[in-house]
Amino acid sequence: MTDEKLIAVIAGDGIGPEVIAQATRVLNYYREERGLPLRLWPLDLGADRYLRDKTTYPAEVHARIAQEASAVLLGALGDPRVPAFEHAHDILFGLRFGLDLYANVRPIRALGERLVPLRDFGMEDVDLVVFRENTEGVYVGIGGQFKRGTLDEVAISEDVNTRKGVERLIRAGFDYARAHGRRRVHMADKSNAMRHAHELWYRVFFEVATDYPEIEARHAYIDALCLHLVQDPSQFDVIVTCNLFGDIITDLGAALQGGLGMAASGNYHPRVERCCDQKHGPARVALFEPVHGSAPPLAGTDTANPLASVLTVGMMLGHLGWPEEERRLEQIVARAIAEKRCTRDVGGDLGTCAVGDWVIAELSAAS
Ligand code: NAD
Ligand code: IPM
Ligand code: MN
């Protein structure tokens, strides 16, 4: 029996391998120089593999991840050579759905003053966390096409919202707010148009809120929430929302923190109190990924910003029981921005690898 933590690594497509190479250097630094009991397990999955032998996400790989891994680190998936996203769909949703990682947690925090693009707001105003439902909604893939290619064509993607799925995500958001001293939780829906599905969100949100009397519960329609996020991000602490809206507002949120090159995320299965999801099974693996995609035009140019992946590794280390290391990585990233030791998208002139060199040098100097 060992405390060693197995980390499955899926670099993926496009800029995925380039940013994950830097993230892996950070993990290897912690393993080799700081003695953290980590074992990396690189997985050859992604578009190249798919085009080679049609493999997407083998059942035996999933079983080993579920049983033996402590975490998965994923770069990005999506390749123009695979137009229907088949491999990416199997891998990404195989992990999120297959491990029931229902909370996609996406912090929106600006780690430098000049990263905030708003005229009247600074970095202290951009500090919120989005809890995105991650296993339901339109992402379930239920639907179909009828009379495809004709003028009578019908295309349906069903939006699935269950009591259990909605409640556990909302509770996870409130639990987080309580644990982290956040005063307000917003729930963003479109209950004025999606009267069945989002009336459920609305009702459950205010029901759950009664268990958290010290936290202010506010409802916002998703369209107005987008407006308010740009007009005054300082009013937000925690936002809970459905899968699709969470996807969209976290790209908007990324724009408030310096772009997609700065946005990290974790996918978890939190244990929530007083919910229908009370059967405590074995501890679940968590999945960590930068919010950005594979950015095909940047691939192979050494211009992708690796800091989102460095922050993602920080979230992983925090989750695995090393919160000081998460803070240290955040500080180093903030310094990279302040001293312009970063890529062009965030105002520097370094390449992807050079940013990684600087991060490792800073880590070594701090020890
Ligand atoms: P994208 O996130 O790849 O790129 C959007 C914009 O952000 C582009 O201008 C890109 O250059 C920039 N950008 C992204 N990451 C950056 C980084 N690290 N440094 C600097 N700039 C960065 O989104 P897209 O172009 O809509 O999608 C490209 C592919 O990625 C598609 O196949 C899409 O489906 C896929 N995708 C995958 C994931 C994932 O694997 N989790 C997430 C989003 C998109
Ligand atoms: C993300 C991505 C994915 C999502 C895509 C690639 C399916 O945009 O992780 O934000 O919508 O979840
Ligand atoms: Mn997205």
Short mmCIF file of C-alpha atoms in Angstrom, two decimals, residues 2 46 53 84 88 117 165 227 230 236 266 315 345:
data_model
loop_
_atom_site.label_atom_id
_atom_site.label_comp_id
_atom_site.label_asym_id
_atom_site.label_seq_id
_atom_site.Cartn_x
_atom_site.Cartn_y
_atom_site.Cartn_z
CA THR A 2 1.35 3.37 -0.98
CA GLY A 46 -6.45 12.26 -29.16
CA ASP A 53 -6.30 3.26 -35.42
CA ALA A 84 -17.36 15.55 -36.18
CA ALA A 88 -12.99 14.32 -28.43
CA PRO A 117 -10.20 44.79 -19.89
CA GLY A 165 -28.64 16.75 -11.00
CA LEU A 227 -24.64 42.15 -19.10
CA VAL A 230 -19.29 43.06 -17.92
CA PHE A 236 -20.45 38.18 -8.11
CA GLY A 266 -11.55 21.34 -12.13
CA MET A 315 -5.99 23.34 -8.61
CA ASP A 345 -1.83 37.20 -25.43
#
